[in-house]
Amino acid sequence: VPATLIGRNAFQETDIIGMTRPIVKHSYLVLDVKDIAQTIVNAFHLAASGRPGPVVVDIPKNAQQAMAPFIFPETHDLSNYNVPTKASDEEIAAIKDMIRKAERPCVYSGGGIIHAEASKELVEFVEKYNLPITTTLLGAGAIPEDHPLSLRWLGMHGTYYANYAANECDLLICLGARFDDRVTGPAAGFAKDAKKIHVDIDLSEINKNVHVDLGVIADVKEVLKALNEDPIRKDYTAWHAQIAEWKKAHPFSYKRDGRLKPQYVIEKLRELTNGDAIIVPGVGQHQMWAAQFYPLKFPRQLLTSGGLGSMGFGLPAAMGAKVAFPDKTVVNIDGDGSFQMNIQELGTLSTEDIGVKMIILNNQHLGMVAQWEDRFYGSVRGNTELMNNNSQRAYPDFVTIAKGYEIPGIEVFTEEELEPALKKMLETPGPFLLDCHTLYHDHVLPMMPPGKGYKDIITE
């Protein structure tokens, strides 16, 4: 649509600026071809700095087709855009003083640690201060999950012991997280007896969901560097012992009963990849099982849709990861419902020869919704069954669909068939699809029920 027809309902006109405004960091409408270069530089700076986020650049047809001398700007011209960096000496001293007074501290870190490239500083911080740490799902991998101080991730389907530690602590140190409802449950009851510190680069997040005692608006990496210069180390023996009891009593677990279990598929994948693959799930039960049973070693090892929970995320995101890291094993772990949201991308995988490995945990249901139906709505099904009652087999036939795109695939029905099939998948160059047939009866546990707190966690 040319600029002269904007706002006139021209053919295929859409107010893309208005449509995307709630979900982007900033928007630009470029009316003059001479402004394109500077706008692109500004947009990339905005997108990557501070709290990262998408920036829309809308270029009308006339500007796209016009000619102009190309002069690429050396830098942005956003003189009024300032990003917080370091905390003040007084703020660092206040954080240390609160740590000094605490007997049961707990660190709660989020995706902000990943965005700030602050994983090294985070590990150094918890080691120097001897602090237990839990992460959000999007912050998982910031610290290796087999680290003795790691509680893995907390929230609705996070570890029992992380949820208990975060709620029973007397000091909660929130680093680059936002007190999301899937983490806190009812916000008023979250860590209600604890003092709270919140470090975030985004002013709007401070006191938005949970009131904190100390809010620090700064780059979390710079804050951690300052804290690591002169650490405080206390004896938290009793606190660590309590956490160890919770860990021993309530690990992530499941019962093997001879059927092919989704959890077993993921555990076997981790064994055969030495825990080094990049894992990219869709959204649903399989997403939670992937995060539970493939413990992470490094940042961005798990790429997942968190706050929006967008089904269909897995396959295209895995394609991007494989293009960015061609030497890494990239596995899209998906459900049969989520996978079909973007199944057409099999065509791109094939034509571009992008070597993503695809594992479908196929239970013929929208499993997470079916789990809620079972737990809270008397197992009444609301279009969550994906099978075809007129078919004698699982529906659709994903392996046949993949072969239509010249992508090899195997169906797996039993534990005995799994390992050789996984080895075949991992050894075969290029994309490969593994359709693992599981039953829908398995539920993701533990589970903090909607509207409930950590003391209401369901474990069986």
Coordinates of C-alpha atoms in Angstrom, one line a residue:
V1 CA 0.0 0.0 0.0
P2 CA 1.6 3.4 -1.0
A3 CA 1.6 6.2 1.6
T4 CA -1.0 8.1 -0.4
L5 CA -3.6 5.4 0.3
I6 CA -2.9 4.8 4.0
G7 CA -6.1 5.0 5.9
R8 CA -8.3 4.6 2.8
N9 CA -9.0 0.8 3.1
A10 CA -6.9 0.1 0.0
F11 CA -6.5 -3.4 -1.3
Q12 CA -4.8 -5.5 1.4
E13 CA -4.3 -2.5 3.7
T14 CA -4.0 -3.4 7.4
D15 CA -3.1 -1.1 10.2
I16 CA -0.1 -3.1 11.2
I17 CA 1.1 -0.4 13.6
G18 CA -2.2 -0.4 15.5
M19 CA -2.4 -4.2 15.4
T20 CA 1.0 -4.8 16.8
R21 CA 1.3 -1.9 19.3
P22 CA 0.4 -4.0 22.4
I23 CA 3.0 -6.6 21.7
V24 CA 6.0 -4.7 20.4
K25 CA 8.6 -2.4 22.0
H26 CA 8.3 0.3 19.4
S27 CA 6.9 1.0 15.9
Y28 CA 8.1 3.0 12.9
L29 CA 6.2 4.1 9.8
V30 CA 8.8 5.1 7.2
L31 CA 7.3 7.5 4.6
D32 CA 10.5 8.7 2.9
V33 CA 13.0 6.3 1.3
K34 CA 15.8 8.5 2.6
D35 CA 14.8 7.6 6.2
I36 CA 15.0 3.8 5.8
A37 CA 18.7 3.3 6.7
Q38 CA 18.6 5.4 9.9
T39 CA 15.3 3.8 10.9
I40 CA 16.7 0.3 10.5
V41 CA 19.7 1.2 12.6
N42 CA 17.5 2.7 15.3
A43 CA 15.2 -0.3 15.3
F44 CA 18.0 -2.8 15.8
H45 CA 19.4 -0.7 18.6
L46 CA 16.0 -0.5 20.3
A47 CA 15.3 -4.2 19.8
A48 CA 18.6 -5.4 21.3
S49 CA 19.2 -2.9 24.1
G50 CA 17.7 -2.6 27.6
R51 CA 14.9 -5.1 27.9
P52 CA 14.9 -6.7 24.4
G53 CA 11.8 -6.7 22.4
P54 CA 10.5 -6.7 18.8
V55 CA 10.4 -3.5 16.8
V56 CA 8.0 -3.0 13.8
V57 CA 9.3 -1.1 10.8
D58 CA 6.4 -0.4 8.4
I59 CA 7.6 0.6 4.9
P60 CA 4.8 1.7 2.4
K61 CA 5.0 0.5 -1.2
N62 CA 6.2 3.8 -2.6
A63 CA 9.1 3.9 -0.2
Q64 CA 10.1 0.3 -1.0
Q65 CA 10.2 1.1 -4.7
A66 CA 11.8 4.5 -4.6
M67 CA 15.5 5.1 -5.3
A68 CA 17.9 7.1 -3.0
P69 CA 21.6 7.3 -2.3
F70 CA 22.5 4.7 0.3
I71 CA 24.5 6.0 3.2
F72 CA 24.5 3.6 6.1
P73 CA 24.6 5.5 9.5
E74 CA 27.4 4.7 11.8
T75 CA 25.2 4.7 14.9
H76 CA 21.6 5.4 16.1
D77 CA 20.3 8.9 16.7
L78 CA 18.2 8.1 19.7
S79 CA 19.5 10.8 22.0
N80 CA 16.6 10.6 24.5
Y81 CA 16.7 6.8 24.8
N82 CA 18.7 5.9 27.9
V83 CA 19.1 2.4 29.3
P84 CA 19.8 1.9 33.0
T85 CA 23.3 0.3 33.6
K86 CA 24.9 0.2 37.0
A87 CA 23.3 0.3 40.4
S88 CA 24.4 2.9 42.9
D89 CA 26.9 2.1 45.7
E90 CA 24.0 2.6 48.2
E91 CA 21.8 0.0 46.4
I92 CA 24.6 -2.6 46.3
A93 CA 25.3 -2.0 50.0
A94 CA 21.6 -2.3 50.8
I95 CA 21.4 -5.7 48.9
K96 CA 24.4 -7.0 50.9
D97 CA 22.9 -5.8 54.2
M98 CA 19.7 -7.7 53.5
I99 CA 21.7 -10.8 52.6
R100 CA 23.7 -10.4 55.8
K101 CA 20.6 -10.4 57.9
A102 CA 18.9 -13.4 56.2
E103 CA 18.9 -16.9 57.5
R104 CA 17.0 -18.6 54.6
P105 CA 17.8 -16.7 51.4
C106 CA 16.8 -17.8 47.9
V107 CA 17.7 -16.5 44.5
Y108 CA 14.9 -16.4 41.9
S109 CA 16.3 -15.6 38.4
G110 CA 14.6 -15.2 35.1
G111 CA 15.0 -14.7 31.4
G112 CA 16.7 -11.3 32.1
I113 CA 19.8 -13.2 33.1
I114 CA 19.9 -14.8 29.7
H115 CA 19.3 -11.6 27.8
A116 CA 22.0 -9.8 29.8
E117 CA 24.5 -12.6 29.1
A118 CA 25.0 -12.7 32.9
S119 CA 25.1 -16.5 33.5
K120 CA 28.7 -16.5 34.4
E121 CA 28.2 -13.7 36.9
L122 CA 25.1 -15.4 38.3
V123 CA 26.9 -18.7 39.0
E124 CA 29.8 -16.8 40.6
F125 CA 27.3 -14.9 42.8
V126 CA 25.5 -17.9 44.2
E127 CA 28.7 -19.8 44.7
K128 CA 30.4 -16.9 46.6
Y129 CA 27.4 -16.2 48.7
N130 CA 26.4 -19.9 49.1
L131 CA 22.8 -19.2 48.0
P132 CA 20.2 -21.7 46.7
I133 CA 18.8 -20.7 43.3
T134 CA 15.7 -21.4 41.3
T135 CA 15.0 -20.1 37.8
T136 CA 11.9 -19.4 35.7
L137 CA 11.3 -21.7 32.7
L138 CA 12.6 -19.0 30.4
G139 CA 15.6 -18.5 32.7
A140 CA 16.4 -22.2 32.8
G141 CA 20.0 -23.1 31.9
A142 CA 21.5 -19.9 33.3
I143 CA 23.1 -22.2 35.9
P144 CA 23.7 -25.9 35.1
E145 CA 20.8 -27.8 36.5
D146 CA 23.0 -30.4 38.1
H147 CA 24.8 -27.7 40.1
P148 CA 24.5 -28.4 43.9
L149 CA 22.9 -25.0 44.5
S150 CA 20.4 -25.3 41.7
L151 CA 16.8 -26.0 42.5
R152 CA 16.0 -26.1 38.8
W153 CA 12.8 -24.1 37.8
L154 CA 9.8 -23.2 39.8
G155 CA 6.1 -22.5 39.1
M156 CA 3.0 -24.5 38.1
H157 CA 5.0 -27.6 36.9
G158 CA 8.4 -26.7 38.4
T159 CA 10.1 -28.7 41.2
Y160 CA 8.4 -29.1 44.5
Y161 CA 11.5 -28.1 46.3
A162 CA 12.0 -24.9 44.3
N163 CA 8.4 -23.8 45.0
Y164 CA 8.8 -24.5 48.7
A165 CA 12.2 -22.8 49.0
A166 CA 11.0 -19.7 47.2
N167 CA 8.0 -19.5 49.5
E168 CA 9.6 -20.5 52.8
C169 CA 12.6 -18.3 52.5
D170 CA 13.1 -15.1 54.5
L171 CA 14.8 -13.2 51.7
L172 CA 13.9 -13.6 48.0
I173 CA 16.4 -12.1 45.6
C174 CA 14.7 -11.7 42.2
L175 CA 17.1 -11.1 39.3
G176 CA 15.6 -10.4 35.9
A177 CA 12.3 -12.0 36.4
R178 CA 8.7 -10.6 36.6
F179 CA 6.8 -12.5 39.3
D180 CA 4.6 -14.2 36.6
D181 CA 1.3 -15.7 37.7
R182 CA 2.5 -19.2 36.6
V183 CA 5.3 -18.8 39.1
T184 CA 3.6 -17.1 42.1
G185 CA 0.1 -18.5 42.1
P186 CA -2.0 -15.8 44.0
A187 CA 0.5 -13.0 44.2
A188 CA -0.5 -11.9 47.7
G189 CA 0.5 -15.2 49.1
F190 CA 3.8 -15.6 47.3
A191 CA 6.8 -15.6 49.7
K192 CA 4.6 -13.6 51.9
D193 CA 6.9 -13.6 54.9
A194 CA 10.1 -12.9 53.0
K195 CA 11.9 -9.6 52.4
K196 CA 12.1 -9.1 48.6
I197 CA 14.8 -7.6 46.4
H198 CA 13.9 -7.1 42.7
V199 CA 16.7 -6.2 40.2
D200 CA 15.4 -5.4 36.7
I201 CA 16.3 -3.2 33.8
D202 CA 12.6 -2.4 33.2
L203 CA 11.1 0.2 35.7
S204 CA 7.6 -1.0 34.9
E205 CA 8.2 -4.4 36.4
I206 CA 9.1 -3.2 39.8
N207 CA 6.1 -3.6 42.2
K208 CA 3.9 -4.5 39.2
N209 CA 2.8 -7.9 40.4
V210 CA 4.4 -8.3 43.8
H211 CA 5.4 -5.5 46.2
V212 CA 9.1 -5.6 47.0
D213 CA 11.2 -4.1 49.8
L214 CA 14.1 -3.0 47.5
G215 CA 13.7 -2.3 43.8
V216 CA 16.9 -1.8 41.8
I217 CA 16.6 -0.6 38.2
A218 CA 19.8 -1.6 36.5
D219 CA 21.5 -4.1 34.2
V220 CA 21.5 -7.3 36.2
K221 CA 25.0 -8.2 34.9
E222 CA 26.5 -5.0 36.3
V223 CA 24.7 -5.6 39.6
L224 CA 26.1 -9.1 39.9
K225 CA 29.6 -7.9 39.0
A226 CA 29.4 -5.3 41.9
L227 CA 28.0 -7.9 44.3
N228 CA 30.8 -10.4 43.4
E229 CA 33.6 -7.9 44.3
D230 CA 33.3 -8.2 48.1
P231 CA 31.0 -11.2 48.8
I232 CA 29.3 -12.1 52.1
R233 CA 29.3 -15.8 52.9
K234 CA 27.2 -17.1 55.8
D235 CA 26.6 -20.6 57.1
Y236 CA 23.2 -21.7 55.9
T237 CA 23.6 -25.4 56.9
A238 CA 20.2 -25.8 58.4
W239 CA 18.5 -24.1 55.4
H240 CA 20.4 -26.2 52.8
A241 CA 19.5 -29.3 54.9
Q242 CA 15.8 -28.5 54.7
I243 CA 16.1 -28.0 50.9
A244 CA 17.9 -31.4 50.6
E245 CA 15.0 -33.1 52.4
W246 CA 12.5 -31.6 50.0
K247 CA 14.7 -32.6 47.1
K248 CA 14.9 -36.2 48.3
A249 CA 11.2 -36.5 49.0
H250 CA 9.9 -34.9 45.8
P251 CA 12.1 -35.3 42.7
F252 CA 10.8 -35.2 39.2
S253 CA 9.6 -38.8 38.7
Y254 CA 7.2 -41.1 36.9
K255 CA 6.2 -44.7 37.0
R256 CA 7.3 -47.1 34.3
D257 CA 4.6 -49.7 33.6
G258 CA 5.7 -51.3 30.3
R259 CA 4.0 -48.6 28.1
L260 CA 6.0 -46.1 26.1
K261 CA 6.1 -43.1 28.4
P262 CA 6.8 -39.6 27.1
Q263 CA 9.2 -39.0 30.1
Y264 CA 11.1 -42.1 29.1
V265 CA 11.5 -40.9 25.6
I266 CA 13.1 -37.6 26.8
E267 CA 15.3 -39.3 29.3
K268 CA 16.6 -41.7 26.6
L269 CA 17.2 -38.8 24.2
R270 CA 19.2 -37.0 26.9
E271 CA 21.3 -40.2 27.4
L272 CA 22.1 -40.6 23.7
T273 CA 22.9 -36.9 23.2
N274 CA 25.0 -36.6 26.4
G275 CA 22.7 -33.8 27.5
D276 CA 24.2 -31.5 24.9
A277 CA 21.3 -31.0 22.4
I278 CA 19.4 -27.8 22.0
I279 CA 15.8 -28.6 22.9
V280 CA 12.9 -26.7 21.3
P281 CA 9.4 -27.9 22.4
G282 CA 6.1 -26.7 21.2
V283 CA 3.5 -25.9 23.9
G284 CA 1.7 -28.4 26.0
Q285 CA 2.4 -31.4 28.2
H286 CA 5.4 -32.3 26.1
Q287 CA 6.9 -28.9 26.7
M288 CA 6.8 -29.4 30.5
W289 CA 8.2 -32.9 30.2
A290 CA 11.0 -31.7 28.0
A291 CA 12.0 -29.1 30.7
Q292 CA 11.6 -31.6 33.5
F293 CA 13.5 -34.6 32.1
Y294 CA 16.2 -33.0 30.0
P295 CA 18.2 -31.1 32.6
L296 CA 20.1 -28.2 31.1
K297 CA 23.8 -27.4 31.0
F298 CA 24.0 -24.0 29.4
P299 CA 22.0 -20.8 28.6
R300 CA 19.6 -21.0 25.6
Q301 CA 19.7 -24.7 25.6
L302 CA 15.9 -24.7 26.0
L303 CA 14.1 -22.5 23.6
T304 CA 10.4 -22.3 24.5
S305 CA 7.3 -20.1 24.3
G306 CA 6.7 -19.0 27.9
G307 CA 4.5 -16.0 28.6
L308 CA 2.4 -16.4 25.4
G309 CA 2.4 -20.2 25.4
S310 CA 2.0 -20.4 21.6
M311 CA 1.3 -23.8 20.1
G312 CA 3.2 -24.3 16.9
F313 CA 6.3 -22.5 18.2
G314 CA 8.5 -25.6 18.3
L315 CA 9.2 -26.5 14.7
P316 CA 10.0 -23.0 13.2
A317 CA 12.0 -22.0 16.3
A318 CA 14.0 -25.2 16.0
M319 CA 14.7 -24.3 12.4
G320 CA 16.1 -21.0 13.4
A321 CA 18.3 -22.6 16.1
K322 CA 19.7 -25.1 13.6
V323 CA 20.5 -22.4 11.1
A324 CA 22.2 -20.4 13.8
F325 CA 24.1 -23.4 15.2
P326 CA 24.5 -25.9 12.3
D327 CA 27.0 -28.0 14.3
K328 CA 24.6 -28.5 17.2
T329 CA 22.1 -31.3 17.5
V330 CA 18.7 -29.4 17.6
V331 CA 15.6 -31.4 18.6
N332 CA 12.0 -30.2 18.3
I333 CA 10.1 -32.1 20.9
D334 CA 6.5 -31.7 20.1
G335 CA 2.9 -32.9 20.6
D336 CA 0.7 -34.1 17.9
G337 CA -1.6 -31.0 18.4
S338 CA 1.1 -28.4 18.6
F339 CA 3.1 -29.9 15.7
Q340 CA 0.2 -29.6 13.3
M341 CA 0.0 -25.8 13.9
N342 CA 3.0 -25.3 11.6
I343 CA 3.4 -28.7 9.9
Q344 CA 3.8 -26.9 6.6
E345 CA 7.3 -26.0 7.6
L346 CA 8.3 -29.6 6.7
G347 CA 8.5 -28.1 3.2
T348 CA 11.1 -25.5 4.3
L349 CA 13.1 -28.1 6.2
S350 CA 13.3 -30.3 3.1
T351 CA 14.0 -27.7 0.5
E352 CA 16.6 -25.9 2.6
D353 CA 18.0 -29.1 4.1
I354 CA 17.8 -27.9 7.7
G355 CA 18.8 -30.8 9.9
V356 CA 16.2 -30.5 12.7
K357 CA 15.4 -33.7 14.5
M358 CA 11.6 -34.0 15.3
I359 CA 10.2 -36.1 18.1
I360 CA 6.4 -36.1 18.3
L361 CA 5.0 -37.4 21.6
N362 CA 1.7 -38.5 20.0
N363 CA -1.1 -39.1 22.5
Q364 CA -3.9 -38.2 20.1
H365 CA -5.0 -35.4 22.4
L366 CA -4.5 -31.8 23.2
G367 CA -2.8 -33.2 26.3
M368 CA -2.5 -30.2 28.6
V369 CA -6.1 -29.2 28.1
A370 CA -7.2 -32.8 28.6
Q371 CA -5.2 -32.9 31.9
W372 CA -7.1 -29.8 33.1
E373 CA -10.3 -31.5 32.0
D374 CA -9.4 -34.6 34.0
R375 CA -8.3 -32.7 37.1
F376 CA -10.8 -29.9 37.3
Y377 CA -13.8 -30.5 35.0
G378 CA -14.9 -34.1 35.5
S379 CA -13.0 -35.4 32.4
V380 CA -15.6 -33.7 30.1
R381 CA -13.9 -33.4 26.7
G382 CA -14.2 -30.1 24.8
N383 CA -12.7 -31.0 21.4
T384 CA -9.4 -32.1 22.9
E385 CA -9.5 -35.6 21.3
L386 CA -7.5 -35.6 18.0
M387 CA -8.1 -39.1 16.9
N388 CA -10.2 -40.0 13.9
N389 CA -12.8 -42.6 15.0
N390 CA -13.2 -43.7 11.3
S391 CA -9.5 -44.7 11.2
Q392 CA -7.9 -47.9 12.4
R393 CA -4.6 -46.1 13.3
A394 CA -3.3 -43.0 14.9
Y395 CA -4.3 -40.0 13.0
P396 CA -2.8 -38.4 11.0
D397 CA 0.1 -40.5 9.8
F398 CA 3.0 -38.2 10.4
V399 CA 5.6 -40.5 9.0
T400 CA 3.8 -40.6 5.6
I401 CA 3.3 -36.9 5.7
A402 CA 7.1 -36.4 6.3
K403 CA 7.9 -38.8 3.5
G404 CA 5.8 -36.7 1.2
Y405 CA 8.3 -33.9 1.8
E406 CA 11.2 -36.5 1.3
I407 CA 12.0 -36.4 5.1
P408 CA 12.6 -39.9 6.6
G409 CA 10.7 -41.0 9.7
I410 CA 10.0 -43.9 12.0
E411 CA 7.0 -44.8 14.2
V412 CA 7.8 -46.0 17.8
F413 CA 5.3 -47.9 19.8
T414 CA 7.3 -49.6 22.6
E415 CA 10.3 -49.0 24.9
E416 CA 12.3 -51.7 23.0
E417 CA 11.9 -49.9 19.7
L418 CA 12.9 -46.5 21.1
E419 CA 16.7 -46.6 21.5
P420 CA 17.4 -48.0 18.0
A421 CA 15.0 -45.5 16.5
L422 CA 16.6 -42.6 18.4
K423 CA 20.1 -43.7 17.2
K424 CA 18.8 -43.9 13.6
M425 CA 17.4 -40.4 13.9
L426 CA 20.6 -38.9 15.4
E427 CA 22.9 -40.7 12.9
T428 CA 20.9 -39.7 9.8
P429 CA 22.0 -36.5 8.1
G430 CA 19.4 -33.8 7.6
P431 CA 15.9 -33.6 9.0
F432 CA 14.3 -36.7 10.6
L433 CA 10.9 -37.3 12.2
L434 CA 10.2 -39.8 15.1
D435 CA 6.5 -40.4 15.9
C436 CA 6.4 -41.8 19.4
H437 CA 3.0 -43.3 20.3
T438 CA 2.1 -42.7 23.9
L439 CA -1.2 -42.9 25.8
Y440 CA -2.9 -39.7 27.0
H441 CA -3.4 -40.8 30.6
D442 CA -0.1 -39.4 31.9
H443 CA -0.3 -36.1 33.6
V444 CA 2.4 -33.5 34.1
L445 CA 3.3 -33.5 37.8
P446 CA 3.9 -31.8 40.1
M447 CA 1.1 -29.3 39.4
M448 CA 0.2 -26.2 41.3
P449 CA -3.6 -25.9 40.6
P450 CA -4.8 -22.6 39.1
G451 CA -5.6 -20.0 41.7
K452 CA -3.7 -22.0 44.4
G453 CA -0.4 -21.7 46.1
Y454 CA 2.6 -23.9 46.8
K455 CA 1.0 -25.8 49.7
D456 CA -1.7 -27.1 47.3
I457 CA 0.8 -28.7 44.9
I458 CA -0.5 -32.0 43.4
T459 CA 2.2 -34.7 43.3
E460 CA 0.2 -37.7 42.2

